[in-house]
PDB file of C-alpha atoms in Angstrom:
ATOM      1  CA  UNK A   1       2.790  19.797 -27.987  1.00 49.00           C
ATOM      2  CA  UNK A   2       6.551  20.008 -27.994  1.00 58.00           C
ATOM      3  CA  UNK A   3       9.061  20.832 -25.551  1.00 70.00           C
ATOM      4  CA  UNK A   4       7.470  19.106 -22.500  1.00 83.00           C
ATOM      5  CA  UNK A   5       9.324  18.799 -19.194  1.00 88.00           C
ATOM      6  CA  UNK A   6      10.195  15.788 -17.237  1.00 88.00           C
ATOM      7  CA  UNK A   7       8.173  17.169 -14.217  1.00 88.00           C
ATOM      8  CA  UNK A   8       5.234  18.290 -16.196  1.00 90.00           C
ATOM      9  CA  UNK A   9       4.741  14.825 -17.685  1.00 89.00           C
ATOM     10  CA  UNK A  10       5.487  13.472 -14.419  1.00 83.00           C
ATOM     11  CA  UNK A  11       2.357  16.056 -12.719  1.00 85.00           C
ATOM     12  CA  UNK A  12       0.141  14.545 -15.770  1.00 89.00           C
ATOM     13  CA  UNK A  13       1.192  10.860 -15.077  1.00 84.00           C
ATOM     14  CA  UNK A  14       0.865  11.021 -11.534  1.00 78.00           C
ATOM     15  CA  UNK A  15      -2.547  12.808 -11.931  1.00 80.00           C
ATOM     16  CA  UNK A  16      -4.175  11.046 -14.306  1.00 86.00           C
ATOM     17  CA  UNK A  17      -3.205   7.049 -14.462  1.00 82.00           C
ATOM     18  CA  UNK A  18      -4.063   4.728 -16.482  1.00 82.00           C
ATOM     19  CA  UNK A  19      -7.627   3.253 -16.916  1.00 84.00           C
ATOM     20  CA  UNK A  20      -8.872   7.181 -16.802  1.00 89.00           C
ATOM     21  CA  UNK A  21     -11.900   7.618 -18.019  1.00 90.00           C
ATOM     22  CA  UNK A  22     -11.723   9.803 -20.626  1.00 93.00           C
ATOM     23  CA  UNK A  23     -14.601  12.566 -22.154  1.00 92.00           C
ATOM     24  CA  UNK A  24     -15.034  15.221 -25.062  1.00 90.00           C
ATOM     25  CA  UNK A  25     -17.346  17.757 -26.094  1.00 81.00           C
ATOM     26  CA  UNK A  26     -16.927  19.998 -29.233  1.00 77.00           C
ATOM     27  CA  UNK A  27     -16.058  23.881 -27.877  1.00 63.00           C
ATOM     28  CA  UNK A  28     -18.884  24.861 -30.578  1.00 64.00           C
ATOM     29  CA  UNK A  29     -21.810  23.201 -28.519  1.00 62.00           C
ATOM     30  CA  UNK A  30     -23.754  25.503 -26.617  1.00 62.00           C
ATOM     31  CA  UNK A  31     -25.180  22.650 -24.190  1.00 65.00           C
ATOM     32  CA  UNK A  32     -21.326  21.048 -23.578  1.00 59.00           C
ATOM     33  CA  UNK A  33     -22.878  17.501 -24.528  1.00 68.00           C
ATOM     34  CA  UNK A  34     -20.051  15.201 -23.222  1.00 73.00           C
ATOM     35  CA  UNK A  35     -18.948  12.120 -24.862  1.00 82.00           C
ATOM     36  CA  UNK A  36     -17.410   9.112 -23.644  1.00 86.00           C
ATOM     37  CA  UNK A  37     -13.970   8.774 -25.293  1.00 87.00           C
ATOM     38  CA  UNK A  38     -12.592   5.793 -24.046  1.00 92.00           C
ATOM     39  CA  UNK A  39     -10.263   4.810 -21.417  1.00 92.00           C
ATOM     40  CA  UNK A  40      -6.575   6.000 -21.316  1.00 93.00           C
ATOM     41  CA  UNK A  41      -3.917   4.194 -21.943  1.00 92.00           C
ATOM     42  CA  UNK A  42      -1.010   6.316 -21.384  1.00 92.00           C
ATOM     43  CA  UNK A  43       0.461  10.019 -21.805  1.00 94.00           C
ATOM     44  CA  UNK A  44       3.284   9.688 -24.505  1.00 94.00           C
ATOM     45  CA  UNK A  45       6.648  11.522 -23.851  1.00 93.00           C
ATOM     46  CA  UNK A  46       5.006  14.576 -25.568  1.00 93.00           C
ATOM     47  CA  UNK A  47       1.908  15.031 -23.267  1.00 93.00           C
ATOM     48  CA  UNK A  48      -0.319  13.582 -25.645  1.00 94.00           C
ATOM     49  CA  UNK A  49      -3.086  11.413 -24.113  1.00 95.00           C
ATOM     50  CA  UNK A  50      -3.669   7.823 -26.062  1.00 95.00           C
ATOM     51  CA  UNK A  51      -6.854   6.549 -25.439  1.00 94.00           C
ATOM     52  CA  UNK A  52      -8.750   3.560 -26.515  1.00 93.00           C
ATOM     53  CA  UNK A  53     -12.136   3.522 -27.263  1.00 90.00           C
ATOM     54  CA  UNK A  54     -14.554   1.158 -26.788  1.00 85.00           C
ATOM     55  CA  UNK A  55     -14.862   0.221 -30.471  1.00 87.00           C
ATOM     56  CA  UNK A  56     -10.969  -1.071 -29.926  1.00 88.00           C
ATOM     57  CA  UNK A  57      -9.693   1.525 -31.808  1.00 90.00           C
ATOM     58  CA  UNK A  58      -7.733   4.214 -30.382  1.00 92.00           C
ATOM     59  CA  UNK A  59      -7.745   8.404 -30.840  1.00 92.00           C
ATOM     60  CA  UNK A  60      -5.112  10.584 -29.581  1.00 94.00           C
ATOM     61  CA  UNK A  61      -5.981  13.479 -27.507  1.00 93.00           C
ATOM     62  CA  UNK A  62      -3.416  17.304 -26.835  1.00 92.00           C
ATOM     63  CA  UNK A  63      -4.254  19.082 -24.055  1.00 90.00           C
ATOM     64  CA  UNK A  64      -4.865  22.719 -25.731  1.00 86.00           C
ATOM     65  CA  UNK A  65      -6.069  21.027 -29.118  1.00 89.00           C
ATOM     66  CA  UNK A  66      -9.224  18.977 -28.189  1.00 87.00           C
ATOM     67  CA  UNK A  67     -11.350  19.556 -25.472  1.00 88.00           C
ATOM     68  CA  UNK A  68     -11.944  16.634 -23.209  1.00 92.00           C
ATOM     69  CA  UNK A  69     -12.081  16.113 -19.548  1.00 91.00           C
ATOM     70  CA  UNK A  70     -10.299  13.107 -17.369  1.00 92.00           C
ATOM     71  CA  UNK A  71     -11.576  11.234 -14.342  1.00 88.00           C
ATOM     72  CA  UNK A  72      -9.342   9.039 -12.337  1.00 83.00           C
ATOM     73  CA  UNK A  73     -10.481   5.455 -11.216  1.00 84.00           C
ATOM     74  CA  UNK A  74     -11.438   5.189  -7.775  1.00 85.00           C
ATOM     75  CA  UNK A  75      -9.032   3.403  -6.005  1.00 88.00           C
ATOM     76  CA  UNK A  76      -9.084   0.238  -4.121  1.00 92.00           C
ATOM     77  CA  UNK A  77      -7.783  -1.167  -0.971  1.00 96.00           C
ATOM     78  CA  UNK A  78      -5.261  -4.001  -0.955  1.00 97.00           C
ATOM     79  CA  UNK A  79      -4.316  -5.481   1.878  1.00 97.00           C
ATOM     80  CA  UNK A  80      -1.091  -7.821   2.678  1.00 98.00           C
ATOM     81  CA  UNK A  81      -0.469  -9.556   5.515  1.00 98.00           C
ATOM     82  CA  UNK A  82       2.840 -10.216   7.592  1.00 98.00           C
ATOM     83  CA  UNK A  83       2.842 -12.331  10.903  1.00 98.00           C
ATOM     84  CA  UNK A  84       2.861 -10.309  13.771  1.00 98.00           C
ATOM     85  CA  UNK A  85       4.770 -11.519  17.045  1.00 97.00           C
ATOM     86  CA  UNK A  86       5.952  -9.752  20.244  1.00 97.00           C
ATOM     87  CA  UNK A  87       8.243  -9.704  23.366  1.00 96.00           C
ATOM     88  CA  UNK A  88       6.747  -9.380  26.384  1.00 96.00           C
ATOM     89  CA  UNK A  89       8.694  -8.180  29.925  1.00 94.00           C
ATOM     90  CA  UNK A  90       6.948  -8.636  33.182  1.00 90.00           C
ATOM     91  CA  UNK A  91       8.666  -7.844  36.754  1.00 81.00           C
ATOM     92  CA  UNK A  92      10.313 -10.518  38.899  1.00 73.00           C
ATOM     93  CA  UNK A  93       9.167 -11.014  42.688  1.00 70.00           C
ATOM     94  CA  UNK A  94      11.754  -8.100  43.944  1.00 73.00           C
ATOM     95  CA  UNK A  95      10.176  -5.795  41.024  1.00 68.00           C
ATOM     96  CA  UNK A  96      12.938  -5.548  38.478  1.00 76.00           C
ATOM     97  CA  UNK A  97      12.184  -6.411  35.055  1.00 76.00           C
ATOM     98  CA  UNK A  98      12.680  -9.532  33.308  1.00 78.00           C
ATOM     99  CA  UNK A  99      15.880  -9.305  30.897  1.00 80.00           C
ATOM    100  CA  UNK A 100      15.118 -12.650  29.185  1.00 83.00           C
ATOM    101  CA  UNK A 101      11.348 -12.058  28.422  1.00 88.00           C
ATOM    102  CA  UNK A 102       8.750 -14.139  26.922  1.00 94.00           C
ATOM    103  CA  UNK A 103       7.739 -14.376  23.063  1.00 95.00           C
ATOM    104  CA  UNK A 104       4.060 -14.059  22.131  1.00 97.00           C
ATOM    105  CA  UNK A 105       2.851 -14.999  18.408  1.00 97.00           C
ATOM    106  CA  UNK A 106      -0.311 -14.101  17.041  1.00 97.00           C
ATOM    107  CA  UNK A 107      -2.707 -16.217  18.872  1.00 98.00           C
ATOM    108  CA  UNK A 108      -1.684 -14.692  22.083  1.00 97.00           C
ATOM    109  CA  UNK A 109      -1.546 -11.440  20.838  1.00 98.00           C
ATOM    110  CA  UNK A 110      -5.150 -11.711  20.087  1.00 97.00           C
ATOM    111  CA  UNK A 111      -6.408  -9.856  23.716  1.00 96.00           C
ATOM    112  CA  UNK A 112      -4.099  -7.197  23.118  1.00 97.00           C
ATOM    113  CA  UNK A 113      -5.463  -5.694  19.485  1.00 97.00           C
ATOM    114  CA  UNK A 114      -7.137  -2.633  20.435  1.00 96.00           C
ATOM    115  CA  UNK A 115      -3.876  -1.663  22.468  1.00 96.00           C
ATOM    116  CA  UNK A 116      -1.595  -2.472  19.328  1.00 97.00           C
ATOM    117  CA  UNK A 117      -3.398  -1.365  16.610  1.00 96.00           C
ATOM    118  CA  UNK A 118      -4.194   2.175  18.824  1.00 96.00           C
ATOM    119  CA  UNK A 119      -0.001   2.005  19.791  1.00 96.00           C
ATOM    120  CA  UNK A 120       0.649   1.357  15.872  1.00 96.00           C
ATOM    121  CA  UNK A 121      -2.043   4.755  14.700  1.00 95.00           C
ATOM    122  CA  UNK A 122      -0.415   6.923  17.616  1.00 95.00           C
ATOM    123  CA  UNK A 123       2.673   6.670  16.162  1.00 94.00           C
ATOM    124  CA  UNK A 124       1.867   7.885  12.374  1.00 94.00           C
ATOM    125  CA  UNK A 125       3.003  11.136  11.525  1.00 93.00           C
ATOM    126  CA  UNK A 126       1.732  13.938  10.286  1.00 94.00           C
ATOM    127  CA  UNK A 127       3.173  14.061   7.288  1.00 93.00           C
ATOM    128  CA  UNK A 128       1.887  10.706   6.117  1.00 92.00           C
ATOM    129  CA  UNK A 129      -1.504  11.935   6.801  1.00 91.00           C
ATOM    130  CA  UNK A 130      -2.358  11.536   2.686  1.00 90.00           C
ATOM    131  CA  UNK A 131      -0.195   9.056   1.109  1.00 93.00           C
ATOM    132  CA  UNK A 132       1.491   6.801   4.799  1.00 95.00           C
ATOM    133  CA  UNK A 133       4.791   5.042   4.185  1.00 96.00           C
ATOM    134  CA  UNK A 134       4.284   5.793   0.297  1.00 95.00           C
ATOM    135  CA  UNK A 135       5.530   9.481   0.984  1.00 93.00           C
ATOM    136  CA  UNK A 136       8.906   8.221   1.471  1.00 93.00           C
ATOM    137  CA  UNK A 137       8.580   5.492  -1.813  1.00 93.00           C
ATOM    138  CA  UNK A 138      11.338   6.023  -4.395  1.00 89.00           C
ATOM    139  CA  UNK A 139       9.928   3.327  -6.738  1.00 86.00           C
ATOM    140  CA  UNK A 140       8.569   5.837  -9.311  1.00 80.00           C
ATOM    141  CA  UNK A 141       6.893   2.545 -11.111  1.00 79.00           C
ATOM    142  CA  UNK A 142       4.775   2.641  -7.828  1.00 87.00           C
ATOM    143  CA  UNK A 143       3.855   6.417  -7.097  1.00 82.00           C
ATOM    144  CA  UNK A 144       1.322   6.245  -9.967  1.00 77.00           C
ATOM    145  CA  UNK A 145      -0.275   3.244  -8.746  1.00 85.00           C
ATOM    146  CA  UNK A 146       0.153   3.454  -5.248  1.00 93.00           C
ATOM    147  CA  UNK A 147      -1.897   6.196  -3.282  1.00 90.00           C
ATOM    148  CA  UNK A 148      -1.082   5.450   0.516  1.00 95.00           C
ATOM    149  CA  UNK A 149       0.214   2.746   2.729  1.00 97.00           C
ATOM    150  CA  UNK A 150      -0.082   2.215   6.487  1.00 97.00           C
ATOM    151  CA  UNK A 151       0.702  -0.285   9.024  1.00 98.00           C
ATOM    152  CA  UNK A 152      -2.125  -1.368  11.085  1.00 98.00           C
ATOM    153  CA  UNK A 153      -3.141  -4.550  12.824  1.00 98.00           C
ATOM    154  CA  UNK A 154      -6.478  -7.397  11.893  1.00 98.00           C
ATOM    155  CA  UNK A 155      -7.976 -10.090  13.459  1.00 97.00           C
ATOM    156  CA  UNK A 156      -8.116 -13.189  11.452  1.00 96.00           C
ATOM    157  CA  UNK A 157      -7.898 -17.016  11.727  1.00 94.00           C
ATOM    158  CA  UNK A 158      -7.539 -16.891  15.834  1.00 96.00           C
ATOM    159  CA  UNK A 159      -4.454 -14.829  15.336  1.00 97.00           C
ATOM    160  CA  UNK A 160      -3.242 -11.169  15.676  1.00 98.00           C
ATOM    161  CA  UNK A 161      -1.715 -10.267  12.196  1.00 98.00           C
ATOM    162  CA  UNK A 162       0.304  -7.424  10.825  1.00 98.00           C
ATOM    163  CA  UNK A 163      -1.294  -5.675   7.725  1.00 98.00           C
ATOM    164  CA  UNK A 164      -0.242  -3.014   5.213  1.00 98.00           C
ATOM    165  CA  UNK A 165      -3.319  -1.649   4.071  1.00 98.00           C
ATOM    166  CA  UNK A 166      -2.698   0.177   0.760  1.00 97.00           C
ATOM    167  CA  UNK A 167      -5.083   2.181  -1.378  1.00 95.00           C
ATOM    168  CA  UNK A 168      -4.313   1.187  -5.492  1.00 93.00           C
ATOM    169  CA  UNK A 169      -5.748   2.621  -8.437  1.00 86.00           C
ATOM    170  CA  UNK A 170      -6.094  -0.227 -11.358  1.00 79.00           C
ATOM    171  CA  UNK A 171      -4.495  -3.469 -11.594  1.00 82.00           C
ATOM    172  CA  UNK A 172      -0.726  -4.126 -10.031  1.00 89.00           C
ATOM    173  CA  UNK A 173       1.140  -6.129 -12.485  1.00 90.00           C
ATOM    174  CA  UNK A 174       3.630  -9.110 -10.643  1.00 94.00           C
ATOM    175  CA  UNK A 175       6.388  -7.108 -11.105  1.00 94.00           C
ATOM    176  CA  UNK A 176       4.529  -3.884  -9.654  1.00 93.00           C
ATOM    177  CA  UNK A 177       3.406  -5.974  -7.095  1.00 96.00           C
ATOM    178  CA  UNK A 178       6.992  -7.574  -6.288  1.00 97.00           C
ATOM    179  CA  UNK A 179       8.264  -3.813  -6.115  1.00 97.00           C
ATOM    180  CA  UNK A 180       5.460  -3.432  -2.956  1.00 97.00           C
ATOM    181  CA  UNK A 181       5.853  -6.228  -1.085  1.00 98.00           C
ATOM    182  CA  UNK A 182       9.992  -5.140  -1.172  1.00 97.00           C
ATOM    183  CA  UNK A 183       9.710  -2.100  -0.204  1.00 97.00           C
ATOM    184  CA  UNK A 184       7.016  -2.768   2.807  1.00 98.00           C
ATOM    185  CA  UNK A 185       9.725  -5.490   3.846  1.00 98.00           C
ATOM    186  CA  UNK A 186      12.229  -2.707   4.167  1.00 97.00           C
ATOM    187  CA  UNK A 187       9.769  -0.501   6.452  1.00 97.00           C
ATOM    188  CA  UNK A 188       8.761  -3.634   8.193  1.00 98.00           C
ATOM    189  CA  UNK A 189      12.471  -4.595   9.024  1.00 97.00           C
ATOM    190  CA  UNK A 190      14.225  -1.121   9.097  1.00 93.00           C
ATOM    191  CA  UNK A 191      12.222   1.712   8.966  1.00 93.00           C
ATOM    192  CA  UNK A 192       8.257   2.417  10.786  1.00 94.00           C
ATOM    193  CA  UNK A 193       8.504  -1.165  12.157  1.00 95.00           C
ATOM    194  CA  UNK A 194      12.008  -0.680  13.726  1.00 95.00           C
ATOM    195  CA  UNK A 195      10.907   2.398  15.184  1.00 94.00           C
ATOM    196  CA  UNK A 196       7.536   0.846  16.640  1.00 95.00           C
ATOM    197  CA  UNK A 197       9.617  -2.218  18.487  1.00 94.00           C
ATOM    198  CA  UNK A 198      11.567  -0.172  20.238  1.00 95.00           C
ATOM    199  CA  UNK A 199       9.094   1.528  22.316  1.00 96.00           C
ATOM    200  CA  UNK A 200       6.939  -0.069  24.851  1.00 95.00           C
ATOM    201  CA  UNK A 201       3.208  -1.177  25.028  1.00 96.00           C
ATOM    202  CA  UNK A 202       2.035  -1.075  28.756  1.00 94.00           C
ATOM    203  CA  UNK A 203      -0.327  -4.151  29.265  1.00 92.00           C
ATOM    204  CA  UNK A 204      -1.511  -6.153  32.800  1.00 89.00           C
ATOM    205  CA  UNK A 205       1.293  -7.735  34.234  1.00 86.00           C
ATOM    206  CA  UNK A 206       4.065  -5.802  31.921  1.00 91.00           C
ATOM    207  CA  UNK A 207       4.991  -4.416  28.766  1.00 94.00           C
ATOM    208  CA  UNK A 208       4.888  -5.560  25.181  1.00 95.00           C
ATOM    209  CA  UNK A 209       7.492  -4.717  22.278  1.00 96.00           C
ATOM    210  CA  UNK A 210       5.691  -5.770  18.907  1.00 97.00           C
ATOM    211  CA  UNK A 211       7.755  -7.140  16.171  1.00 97.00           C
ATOM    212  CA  UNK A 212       6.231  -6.699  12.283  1.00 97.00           C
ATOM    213  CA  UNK A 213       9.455  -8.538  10.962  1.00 97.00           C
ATOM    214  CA  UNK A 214      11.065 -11.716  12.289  1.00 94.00           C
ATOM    215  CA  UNK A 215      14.324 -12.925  10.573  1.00 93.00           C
ATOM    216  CA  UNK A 216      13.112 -16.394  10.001  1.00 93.00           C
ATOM    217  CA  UNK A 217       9.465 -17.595   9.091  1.00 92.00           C
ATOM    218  CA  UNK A 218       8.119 -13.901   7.993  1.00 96.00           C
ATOM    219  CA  UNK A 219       6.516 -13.397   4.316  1.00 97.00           C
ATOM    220  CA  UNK A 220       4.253 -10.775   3.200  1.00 98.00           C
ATOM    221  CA  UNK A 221       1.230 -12.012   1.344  1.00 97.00           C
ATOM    222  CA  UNK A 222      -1.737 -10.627  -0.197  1.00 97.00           C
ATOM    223  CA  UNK A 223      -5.302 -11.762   0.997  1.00 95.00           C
ATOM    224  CA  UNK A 224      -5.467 -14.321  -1.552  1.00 94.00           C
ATOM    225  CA  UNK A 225      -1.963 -15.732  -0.673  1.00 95.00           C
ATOM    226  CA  UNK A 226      -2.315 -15.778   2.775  1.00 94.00           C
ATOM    227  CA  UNK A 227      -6.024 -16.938   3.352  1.00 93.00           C
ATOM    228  CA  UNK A 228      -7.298 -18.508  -0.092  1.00 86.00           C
ATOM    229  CA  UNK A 229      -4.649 -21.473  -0.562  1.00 54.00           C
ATOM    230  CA  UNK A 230      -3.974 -24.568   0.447  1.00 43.00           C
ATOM    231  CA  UNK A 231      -0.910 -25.483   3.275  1.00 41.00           C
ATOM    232  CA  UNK A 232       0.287 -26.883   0.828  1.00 39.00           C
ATOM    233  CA  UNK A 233       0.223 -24.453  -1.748  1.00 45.00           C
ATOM    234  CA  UNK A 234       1.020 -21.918  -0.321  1.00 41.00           C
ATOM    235  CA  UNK A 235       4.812 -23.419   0.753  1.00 39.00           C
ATOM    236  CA  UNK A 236       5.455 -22.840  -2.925  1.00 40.00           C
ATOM    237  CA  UNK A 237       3.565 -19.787  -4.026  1.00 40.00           C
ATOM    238  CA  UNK A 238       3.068 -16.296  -3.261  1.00 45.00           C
ATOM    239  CA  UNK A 239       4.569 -13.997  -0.468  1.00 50.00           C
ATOM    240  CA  UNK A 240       8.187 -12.321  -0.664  1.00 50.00           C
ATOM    241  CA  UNK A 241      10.099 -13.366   2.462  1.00 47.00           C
ATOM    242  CA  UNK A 242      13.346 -11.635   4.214  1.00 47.00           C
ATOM    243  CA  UNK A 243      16.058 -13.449   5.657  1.00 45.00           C
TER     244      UNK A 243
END
């Protein structure tokens, strides 16, 4: 298979990951008996598909040579968590608004999560429908990986937390991982989050202006990271922080 282009291998790459699972059948069987091949490894800069079997050893597949089908692994969700906070502006006794305003953290933030998280899913558009914030990823490392992100809002541990719930097909490594967590940060701080504090949340008494980044005291942390460690532990592992 020579002459491949750059967006053709890119199409196959993006289509057909790593950890495929990978089948064959010989074009002179009348019944099409398929064969488990192995799982793939990765497409090679000439389209070729490298696949190891479950012997250890490993066969090498061309599209147009061998007949063999792929299917995709499912994907799963990860989810990382960011402390959530808010402002909050009520009116004075003559009916103006409060300019100084009041800051609410998690725990207080708790009564209001059906009127976040349906603020935060109002405000998706359109055409994040299929992939979220990863339509606007330039991390080509994570496009593979990565399906979809979006921004919504959980309940957990008394307090109101921020969550990027992302849909990933096989394992993240650190540095794939790393490369997430920054570029959530950067929609977080600058791009959907900015967007969602500047417009109000109408609640009893006032109105609310959530916050998914805070300069100081603000990491994102997977599951594990945030709920599964120790105090302790977790001052020294896990989470990327801003600021």
């Amino acid at each position: 298979m020579q002459g491949v282009s750059k967006e053709w291998l890119d199409f196959l790459r993006n289509q057909f990951p790593a950890g495929s699972r990978i089948q064959t059948w010989e074009l002179d069987d009348p019944r099409n008996t398929l064969e488990e091949a192995g799982t793939l490894e990765h497409i090679d800069d000439s389209g070729r598909f490298h696949v190891r079997q479950s012997d250890g050893g490993e066969c090498v597949l061309t599209l147009g040579e061998e007949m063999f089908s792929v299917h995709p692994p499912e994907s799963t969700q990860l989810k990382l968590y960011m402390p959530l906070t808010a402002s909050f502006y009520a009116r004075n006794e003559w009916g103006d608004w409060d300019e100084t305003g009041e800051e609410w953290d998690g725990r207080t933030l708790l009564d209001y999560e059906d009127r976040i998280l349906g603020f935060m899913v109002r405000n998706r558009v359109p055409e994040e429908a299929e992939r979220g914030l990863m339509l606007w990823c330039d991390k080509e490392f994570l496009d593979v990986k990565v399906r979809s992100a979006v921004f919504t809002a959980e309940a957990r541990d008394g307090r109101l937390w921020g969550v990027a719930e992302c849909q990933v097909v096989g394992q993240l490594s650190p540095e794939e991982l790393t490369g997430l967590k920054d570029y959530l940060t950067g929609q977080a701080a600058d791009g959907v989050g900015e967007g969602l504090e500047q417009q109000a949340i109408r609640v009893d008494g006032g109105e609310l202006y959530v916050h998914m980044w805070q300069p100081e005291g603000w990491s994102i942390q997977t599951e594990a990271e945030q709920f599964g460690l120790t105090q302790a532990q977790g001052m020294t592992m896990g989470g990327m922080s801003r600021g």
